[in-house]
Amino acid sequence: MIVYNVPQSFATCLATVLFILFVPSAIAIKCFQCSSEKDGKGVDNCGAYSSFDKQQNIAVECMGEEAVTPGTFCFKSIQQSPRGFIWDGRWRSVIRRCAQVSERGISWGCDWGFYENGVYWEECYCAEDSCNHAMPLNVGSFNSIIFSLLIVQFIYWTIGH
């Protein structure tokens, strides 16, 4: 009986900790939304050529009315032409928004490549509030998972043994 109850309590404890840590953030995620294509001439609100200003841009509730695209995680897309350096005429496009479905089948991390015309593209997805402000993505989710597992292991060994 004890052998059966200990794994069950471990599983219950693990499920509870993971639920508490991750469900609230998934339900109420906030992401930055902007597009460098909508910036006026000489304006860089979305961080295509300079650092992204988190004070100038406000993260929106992804399931709220302000979200251009409703979603449960954040998205950032970069495209850059292949020609020379920026001052030689290379263009760059940045889009930040909420996302519901990933075209590439990933929900955390980045994917990149080149189109046939030589344009570089990069798409990044993350599931923490305001996580689409910079790249590379922070490792907060990974750290949360490791921390959760350590807590569960501590509780398991304290209660179970």
mmCIF file of C-alpha atoms in Angstrom:
data_model
loop_
_atom_site.group_PDB
_atom_site.id
_atom_site.type_symbol
_atom_site.label_atom_id
_atom_site.label_comp_id
_atom_site.label_asym_id
_atom_site.label_seq_id
_atom_site.Cartn_x
_atom_site.Cartn_y
_atom_site.Cartn_z
ATOM 1 C CA MET A 1 0.000 0.000 0.000
ATOM 2 C CA ILE A 2 2.734 2.494 0.840
ATOM 3 C CA VAL A 3 4.460 1.906 -2.499
ATOM 4 C CA TYR A 4 1.185 2.747 -4.302
ATOM 5 C CA ASN A 5 0.348 5.833 -2.201
ATOM 6 C CA VAL A 6 3.750 7.509 -2.447
ATOM 7 C CA PRO A 7 3.813 7.763 -6.267
ATOM 8 C CA GLN A 8 0.183 8.898 -6.253
ATOM 9 C CA SER A 9 0.966 11.661 -3.748
ATOM 10 C CA PHE A 10 4.030 12.599 -5.790
ATOM 11 C CA ALA A 11 1.951 12.859 -8.960
ATOM 12 C CA THR A 12 -0.721 14.894 -7.167
ATOM 13 C CA CYS A 13 1.899 17.225 -5.718
ATOM 14 C CA LEU A 14 3.590 17.663 -9.102
ATOM 15 C CA ALA A 15 0.303 18.386 -10.862
ATOM 16 C CA THR A 16 -0.700 20.944 -8.219
ATOM 17 C CA VAL A 17 2.606 22.833 -8.347
ATOM 18 C CA LEU A 18 2.648 22.921 -12.156
ATOM 19 C CA PHE A 19 -0.983 24.043 -12.261
ATOM 20 C CA ILE A 20 -0.343 26.892 -9.814
ATOM 21 C CA LEU A 21 2.766 28.052 -11.682
ATOM 22 C CA PHE A 22 1.677 27.845 -15.279
ATOM 23 C CA VAL A 23 -2.095 28.045 -15.683
ATOM 24 C CA PRO A 24 -2.563 31.622 -14.440
ATOM 25 C CA SER A 25 0.145 32.932 -16.767
ATOM 26 C CA ALA A 26 -1.275 31.060 -19.746
ATOM 27 C CA ILE A 27 -4.756 32.452 -19.168
ATOM 28 C CA ALA A 28 -3.775 36.082 -18.660
ATOM 29 C CA ILE A 29 -0.646 36.570 -20.770
ATOM 30 C CA LYS A 30 0.337 40.056 -21.918
ATOM 31 C CA CYS A 31 2.492 40.708 -24.975
ATOM 32 C CA PHE A 32 3.908 43.716 -26.757
ATOM 33 C CA GLN A 33 2.329 44.454 -30.099
ATOM 34 C CA CYS A 34 3.761 46.666 -32.810
ATOM 35 C CA SER A 35 4.883 46.526 -36.420
ATOM 36 C CA SER A 36 7.811 48.416 -37.908
ATOM 37 C CA GLU A 37 5.876 48.494 -41.188
ATOM 38 C CA LYS A 38 3.347 50.823 -39.521
ATOM 39 C CA ASP A 39 6.031 53.182 -38.158
ATOM 40 C CA GLY A 40 6.314 56.542 -39.903
ATOM 41 C CA LYS A 41 9.427 57.636 -41.780
ATOM 42 C CA GLY A 42 12.334 58.026 -39.361
ATOM 43 C CA VAL A 43 10.346 56.436 -36.503
ATOM 44 C CA ASP A 44 11.370 53.105 -34.953
ATOM 45 C CA ASN A 45 8.776 52.209 -32.311
ATOM 46 C CA CYS A 46 9.082 48.451 -32.804
ATOM 47 C CA GLY A 47 12.872 48.154 -32.495
ATOM 48 C CA ALA A 48 13.819 47.289 -36.070
ATOM 49 C CA TYR A 49 17.020 49.355 -36.057
ATOM 50 C CA SER A 50 17.417 50.398 -32.427
ATOM 51 C CA SER A 51 16.691 48.865 -29.028
ATOM 52 C CA PHE A 52 13.049 48.163 -28.250
ATOM 53 C CA ASP A 53 11.726 50.675 -25.703
ATOM 54 C CA LYS A 54 9.508 48.884 -23.158
ATOM 55 C CA GLN A 55 8.529 52.246 -21.647
ATOM 56 C CA GLN A 56 7.194 53.541 -24.967
ATOM 57 C CA ASN A 57 5.293 50.351 -25.808
ATOM 58 C CA ILE A 58 2.730 48.870 -23.435
ATOM 59 C CA ALA A 59 2.040 45.140 -23.294
ATOM 60 C CA VAL A 60 -1.597 44.289 -24.039
ATOM 61 C CA GLU A 61 -3.814 41.545 -22.637
ATOM 62 C CA CYS A 62 -3.798 38.847 -25.327
ATOM 63 C CA MET A 63 -7.418 37.862 -24.804
ATOM 64 C CA GLY A 64 -8.548 41.487 -24.509
ATOM 65 C CA GLU A 65 -10.039 43.855 -27.069
ATOM 66 C CA GLU A 66 -6.745 45.709 -27.651
ATOM 67 C CA ALA A 67 -4.995 42.617 -29.006
ATOM 68 C CA VAL A 68 -4.633 42.722 -32.793
ATOM 69 C CA THR A 69 -4.405 38.927 -32.756
ATOM 70 C CA PRO A 70 -5.836 37.124 -29.708
ATOM 71 C CA GLY A 71 -3.670 34.361 -28.312
ATOM 72 C CA THR A 72 -2.149 32.415 -25.461
ATOM 73 C CA PHE A 73 1.525 33.130 -26.139
ATOM 74 C CA CYS A 74 3.719 35.921 -27.537
ATOM 75 C CA PHE A 75 5.296 36.179 -30.982
ATOM 76 C CA LYS A 76 8.148 38.169 -32.528
ATOM 77 C CA SER A 77 9.075 38.118 -36.200
ATOM 78 C CA ILE A 78 12.160 39.631 -37.833
ATOM 79 C CA GLN A 79 12.822 39.859 -41.556
ATOM 80 C CA GLN A 80 15.933 41.396 -43.071
ATOM 81 C CA SER A 81 17.000 41.898 -46.663
ATOM 82 C CA PRO A 82 20.257 40.302 -47.829
ATOM 83 C CA ARG A 83 21.834 43.435 -49.325
ATOM 84 C CA GLY A 84 24.884 44.956 -47.567
ATOM 85 C CA PHE A 85 24.712 46.663 -44.218
ATOM 86 C CA ILE A 86 21.821 48.727 -42.882
ATOM 87 C CA TRP A 87 23.429 51.967 -44.103
ATOM 88 C CA ASP A 88 23.859 50.395 -47.550
ATOM 89 C CA GLY A 89 20.124 50.019 -47.983
ATOM 90 C CA ARG A 90 19.349 46.800 -46.151
ATOM 91 C CA TRP A 91 15.857 46.899 -44.687
ATOM 92 C CA ARG A 92 14.584 45.233 -41.566
ATOM 93 C CA SER A 93 11.040 44.472 -40.428
ATOM 94 C CA VAL A 94 9.917 43.583 -36.890
ATOM 95 C CA ILE A 95 6.465 42.459 -35.745
ATOM 96 C CA ARG A 96 5.500 41.800 -32.119
ATOM 97 C CA ARG A 97 2.071 40.493 -31.139
ATOM 98 C CA CYS A 98 0.042 37.818 -29.410
ATOM 99 C CA ALA A 99 -0.271 34.462 -31.154
ATOM 100 C CA GLN A 100 -2.608 31.492 -30.973
ATOM 101 C CA VAL A 101 -1.083 28.963 -33.367
ATOM 102 C CA SER A 102 2.489 28.596 -34.544
ATOM 103 C CA GLU A 103 2.908 27.978 -38.274
ATOM 104 C CA ARG A 104 6.101 26.040 -37.578
ATOM 105 C CA GLY A 105 4.761 23.850 -34.775
ATOM 106 C CA ILE A 106 6.756 25.419 -31.934
ATOM 107 C CA SER A 107 5.296 27.197 -28.914
ATOM 108 C CA TRP A 108 8.518 28.265 -27.207
ATOM 109 C CA GLY A 109 11.841 29.214 -28.733
ATOM 110 C CA CYS A 110 12.964 30.457 -32.117
ATOM 111 C CA ASP A 111 13.098 29.185 -35.661
ATOM 112 C CA TRP A 112 14.919 30.886 -38.537
ATOM 113 C CA GLY A 113 15.890 30.523 -42.163
ATOM 114 C CA PHE A 114 16.179 32.204 -45.547
ATOM 115 C CA TYR A 115 13.523 32.663 -48.208
ATOM 116 C CA GLU A 116 14.411 31.868 -51.819
ATOM 117 C CA ASN A 117 14.992 35.577 -52.503
ATOM 118 C CA GLY A 118 17.676 35.710 -49.768
ATOM 119 C CA VAL A 119 15.589 37.451 -47.097
ATOM 120 C CA TYR A 120 16.510 36.267 -43.596
ATOM 121 C CA TRP A 121 13.561 35.460 -41.320
ATOM 122 C CA GLU A 122 13.316 34.629 -37.638
ATOM 123 C CA GLU A 123 10.209 33.772 -35.615
ATOM 124 C CA CYS A 124 10.206 33.454 -31.841
ATOM 125 C CA TYR A 125 7.454 32.285 -29.502
ATOM 126 C CA CYS A 126 7.269 32.497 -25.710
ATOM 127 C CA ALA A 127 4.649 32.108 -22.983
ATOM 128 C CA GLU A 128 5.505 34.646 -20.278
ATOM 129 C CA ASP A 129 4.231 38.184 -19.809
ATOM 130 C CA SER A 130 6.031 40.684 -22.054
ATOM 131 C CA CYS A 131 8.544 38.068 -23.201
ATOM 132 C CA ASN A 132 8.555 39.238 -26.840
ATOM 133 C CA HIS A 133 10.489 42.421 -26.043
ATOM 134 C CA ALA A 134 13.968 41.123 -26.913
ATOM 135 C CA MET A 135 15.802 38.146 -28.324
ATOM 136 C CA PRO A 136 17.164 35.739 -27.542
ATOM 137 C CA LEU A 137 14.283 34.741 -25.332
ATOM 138 C CA ASN A 138 14.970 34.556 -21.631
ATOM 139 C CA VAL A 139 15.042 31.177 -19.971
ATOM 140 C CA GLY A 140 12.501 31.996 -17.281
ATOM 141 C CA SER A 141 10.169 29.167 -18.277
ATOM 142 C CA PHE A 142 12.953 26.612 -18.124
ATOM 143 C CA ASN A 143 14.045 27.925 -14.716
ATOM 144 C CA SER A 144 10.440 27.755 -13.477
ATOM 145 C CA ILE A 145 10.179 24.114 -14.524
ATOM 146 C CA ILE A 146 13.450 23.182 -12.796
ATOM 147 C CA PHE A 147 12.419 25.084 -9.658
ATOM 148 C CA SER A 148 9.015 23.347 -9.678
ATOM 149 C CA LEU A 149 10.600 19.929 -9.940
ATOM 150 C CA LEU A 150 12.941 20.718 -7.045
ATOM 151 C CA ILE A 151 9.986 21.795 -4.888
ATOM 152 C CA VAL A 152 8.067 18.637 -5.773
ATOM 153 C CA GLN A 153 11.082 16.459 -5.000
ATOM 154 C CA PHE A 154 11.553 18.204 -1.636
ATOM 155 C CA ILE A 155 7.879 17.736 -0.730
ATOM 156 C CA TYR A 156 7.974 14.124 -1.898
ATOM 157 C CA TRP A 157 11.001 13.269 0.241
ATOM 158 C CA THR A 158 9.697 15.230 3.241
ATOM 159 C CA ILE A 159 6.198 13.744 3.266
ATOM 160 C CA GLY A 160 6.816 10.382 1.608
ATOM 161 C CA HIS A 161 9.808 9.288 3.679
#
